[in-house]
PDB file of C-alpha atoms in Angstrom:
ATOM      1  CA  MET A   1      -0.062   0.078   0.220  1.00 94.00           C
ATOM      2  CA  PHE A   2       1.519   3.425  -1.097  1.00 97.00           C
ATOM      3  CA  VAL A   3       1.212   6.420   1.969  1.00 98.00           C
ATOM      4  CA  THR A   4       1.225   9.292   2.153  1.00 98.00           C
ATOM      5  CA  GLY A   5       2.037  11.853   4.983  1.00 98.00           C
ATOM      6  CA  ILE A   6      -0.120  14.697   4.505  1.00 98.00           C
ATOM      7  CA  CYS A   7       1.511  18.053   6.934  1.00 96.00           C
ATOM      8  CA  PRO A   8       0.117  21.213   6.990  1.00 96.00           C
ATOM      9  CA  THR A   9       3.194  23.829   8.722  1.00 93.00           C
ATOM     10  CA  PHE A  10       3.440  28.079   9.165  1.00 91.00           C
ATOM     11  CA  ARG A  11       7.357  29.203   9.791  1.00 87.00           C
ATOM     12  CA  GLN A  12       8.094  26.909  11.982  1.00 86.00           C
ATOM     13  CA  PRO A  13      11.625  25.246   9.622  1.00 85.00           C
ATOM     14  CA  GLU A  14      12.842  23.593  12.652  1.00 89.00           C
ATOM     15  CA  LEU A  15       9.988  21.426  13.878  1.00 92.00           C
ATOM     16  CA  LEU A  16      10.196  20.892  10.064  1.00 90.00           C
ATOM     17  CA  ALA A  17      13.573  19.428  10.157  1.00 91.00           C
ATOM     18  CA  ASN A  18      13.045  17.368  12.959  1.00 94.00           C
ATOM     19  CA  LEU A  19       9.781  15.662  11.126  1.00 95.00           C
ATOM     20  CA  ILE A  20      11.325  15.093   7.859  1.00 94.00           C
ATOM     21  CA  ALA A  21      14.514  13.817   9.944  1.00 95.00           C
ATOM     22  CA  CYS A  22      11.313  11.200  11.992  1.00 96.00           C
ATOM     23  CA  TRP A  23      10.037  10.696   8.445  1.00 96.00           C
ATOM     24  CA  GLN A  24      13.743   9.172   7.081  1.00 96.00           C
ATOM     25  CA  LEU A  25      13.816   6.938   9.896  1.00 96.00           C
ATOM     26  CA  GLN A  26      10.554   5.282   9.208  1.00 97.00           C
ATOM     27  CA  THR A  27      11.012   1.209   8.979  1.00 97.00           C
ATOM     28  CA  TYR A  28       7.960   1.220   6.698  1.00 97.00           C
ATOM     29  CA  PRO A  29       9.415   0.821   2.872  1.00 97.00           C
ATOM     30  CA  LYS A  30      10.903   4.309   0.947  1.00 96.00           C
ATOM     31  CA  ASP A  31       9.143   3.205  -2.383  1.00 96.00           C
ATOM     32  CA  LYS A  32       5.889   3.038  -1.351  1.00 97.00           C
ATOM     33  CA  ARG A  33       5.427   6.502   0.764  1.00 97.00           C
ATOM     34  CA  ARG A  34       5.974  10.040   0.188  1.00 97.00           C
ATOM     35  CA  LEU A  35       5.604  13.155   2.301  1.00 97.00           C
ATOM     36  CA  VAL A  36       3.430  16.164   0.821  1.00 97.00           C
ATOM     37  CA  ILE A  37       4.415  19.725   3.176  1.00 95.00           C
ATOM     38  CA  LEU A  38       2.097  22.602   2.770  1.00 95.00           C
ATOM     39  CA  ASP A  39       3.840  25.621   4.266  1.00 93.00           C
ATOM     40  CA  ASP A  40       1.522  29.196   3.463  1.00 91.00           C
ATOM     41  CA  ALA A  41       4.447  31.308   4.966  1.00 87.00           C
ATOM     42  CA  ARG A  42       6.639  31.679   2.092  1.00 81.00           C
ATOM     43  CA  THR A  43       9.320  29.925   4.521  1.00 79.00           C
ATOM     44  CA  PHE A  44      10.791  28.135   1.713  1.00 76.00           C
ATOM     45  CA  GLU A  45      11.137  28.036  -1.693  1.00 75.00           C
ATOM     46  CA  ASP A  46       8.100  26.026  -3.702  1.00 73.00           C
ATOM     47  CA  GLY A  47       8.033  23.117  -5.705  1.00 74.00           C
ATOM     48  CA  GLN A  48      11.557  21.185  -3.608  1.00 74.00           C
ATOM     49  CA  VAL A  49      11.110  17.766  -4.569  1.00 76.00           C
ATOM     50  CA  TYR A  50      13.268  15.231  -2.802  1.00 81.00           C
ATOM     51  CA  GLU A  51      13.038  11.281  -2.387  1.00 85.00           C
ATOM     52  CA  GLU A  52      10.742  11.195   0.125  1.00 89.00           C
ATOM     53  CA  TYR A  53       9.418  13.912   0.446  1.00 92.00           C
ATOM     54  CA  GLU A  54       8.334  17.783  -1.063  1.00 93.00           C
ATOM     55  CA  VAL A  55       7.629  21.376   0.079  1.00 92.00           C
ATOM     56  CA  HIS A  56       4.740  23.126  -1.439  1.00 93.00           C
ATOM     57  CA  SER A  57       5.114  26.732  -0.752  1.00 91.00           C
ATOM     58  CA  ALA A  58       1.775  29.181  -0.842  1.00 91.00           C
ATOM     59  CA  GLN A  59       1.761  32.248  -2.589  1.00 87.00           C
ATOM     60  CA  THR A  60      -0.948  33.542  -0.037  1.00 89.00           C
ATOM     61  CA  ARG A  61      -2.060  32.209   3.059  1.00 94.00           C
ATOM     62  CA  PHE A  62      -4.742  29.615   3.373  1.00 96.00           C
ATOM     63  CA  PRO A  63      -8.286  31.071   5.376  1.00 96.00           C
ATOM     64  CA  THR A  64      -8.369  28.212   7.545  1.00 95.00           C
ATOM     65  CA  ILE A  65      -6.358  25.162   8.845  1.00 94.00           C
ATOM     66  CA  SER A  66      -9.320  22.758   6.675  1.00 96.00           C
ATOM     67  CA  ALA A  67      -8.889  24.970   3.640  1.00 96.00           C
ATOM     68  CA  LYS A  68      -5.077  23.774   3.843  1.00 96.00           C
ATOM     69  CA  TYR A  69      -5.986  20.475   4.447  1.00 97.00           C
ATOM     70  CA  ASN A  70      -8.661  20.857   1.468  1.00 97.00           C
ATOM     71  CA  HIS A  71      -5.700  21.917  -0.966  1.00 96.00           C
ATOM     72  CA  LEU A  72      -3.183  18.668   0.246  1.00 97.00           C
ATOM     73  CA  LEU A  73      -5.635  16.164  -0.558  1.00 96.00           C
ATOM     74  CA  PHE A  74      -7.299  17.434  -3.840  1.00 96.00           C
ATOM     75  CA  GLU A  75      -4.115  19.445  -5.393  1.00 95.00           C
ATOM     76  CA  LEU A  76      -1.327  17.955  -4.394  1.00 96.00           C
ATOM     77  CA  LEU A  77      -1.810  14.126  -3.284  1.00 96.00           C
ATOM     78  CA  PRO A  78      -0.565  11.704  -5.204  1.00 96.00           C
ATOM     79  CA  PRO A  79      -2.581   9.698  -7.465  1.00 96.00           C
ATOM     80  CA  GLN A  80      -0.894   6.087  -6.093  1.00 97.00           C
ATOM     81  CA  THR A  81      -2.172   7.173  -2.739  1.00 97.00           C
ATOM     82  CA  ASP A  82      -4.389   4.278  -0.438  1.00 97.00           C
ATOM     83  CA  ILE A  83      -3.374   5.578   2.994  1.00 97.00           C
ATOM     84  CA  VAL A  84      -3.137   9.285   3.729  1.00 97.00           C
ATOM     85  CA  LEU A  85      -1.765  10.054   7.243  1.00 97.00           C
ATOM     86  CA  VAL A  86      -1.909  13.186   8.844  1.00 96.00           C
ATOM     87  CA  ILE A  87       1.696  14.579   9.905  1.00 96.00           C
ATOM     88  CA  GLU A  88       2.062  17.767  12.334  1.00 94.00           C
ATOM     89  CA  THR A  89       5.042  19.215  12.121  1.00 92.00           C
ATOM     90  CA  ASP A  90       5.424  19.367  17.005  1.00 91.00           C
ATOM     91  CA  ASP A  91       4.698  15.075  16.901  1.00 93.00           C
ATOM     92  CA  ILE A  92       7.424  12.787  17.448  1.00 93.00           C
ATOM     93  CA  TYR A  93       7.209   9.524  15.482  1.00 95.00           C
ATOM     94  CA  LEU A  94       8.805   6.498  16.044  1.00 97.00           C
ATOM     95  CA  PRO A  95       9.917   4.054  13.231  1.00 97.00           C
ATOM     96  CA  ASP A  96       7.411   2.380  13.403  1.00 97.00           C
ATOM     97  CA  TYR A  97       4.475   4.664  13.001  1.00 97.00           C
ATOM     98  CA  ILE A  98       3.973   4.273   9.322  1.00 97.00           C
ATOM     99  CA  GLU A  99       4.436   0.372   9.592  1.00 97.00           C
ATOM    100  CA  SER A 100       2.162  -0.289  12.225  1.00 95.00           C
ATOM    101  CA  HIS A 101      -0.910   2.203  10.801  1.00 96.00           C
ATOM    102  CA  VAL A 102      -1.035   0.286   7.473  1.00 96.00           C
ATOM    103  CA  GLN A 103      -1.153  -3.252   9.581  1.00 94.00           C
ATOM    104  CA  ALA A 104      -3.853  -2.111  11.497  1.00 94.00           C
ATOM    105  CA  LEU A 105      -5.125  -0.849   8.299  1.00 93.00           C
ATOM    106  CA  GLN A 106      -4.902  -3.950   6.130  1.00 91.00           C
ATOM    107  CA  GLY A 107      -6.768  -6.085   9.611  1.00 81.00           C
ATOM    108  CA  PRO A 108      -5.681  -8.859  11.698  1.00 76.00           C
ATOM    109  CA  PRO A 109      -2.928 -11.041  10.696  1.00 67.00           C
TER     110      PRO A 109
END
């Protein structure tokens, strides 16, 4: 299953760096996951694409967090996505975070 993590952010470059490090340490296969980050503070250059994640920088601020999530889901989500995980910049994710969610969604062994 292909997993996409969606992450809204606003002026949190230090927290985002920590989040990316957590994402890169995940045990779930790299070719089956992607982190999509949406920043509407123009803190980052738009369209930065890396092996495991991409950063999009909106030109204007979204009016609500719901509008930001809608943009992530309906405009930026990779088409091969089977599972969407909401990823927050101020949380820490253990290496089996993605893998445990995939296992739970697939049902009992």
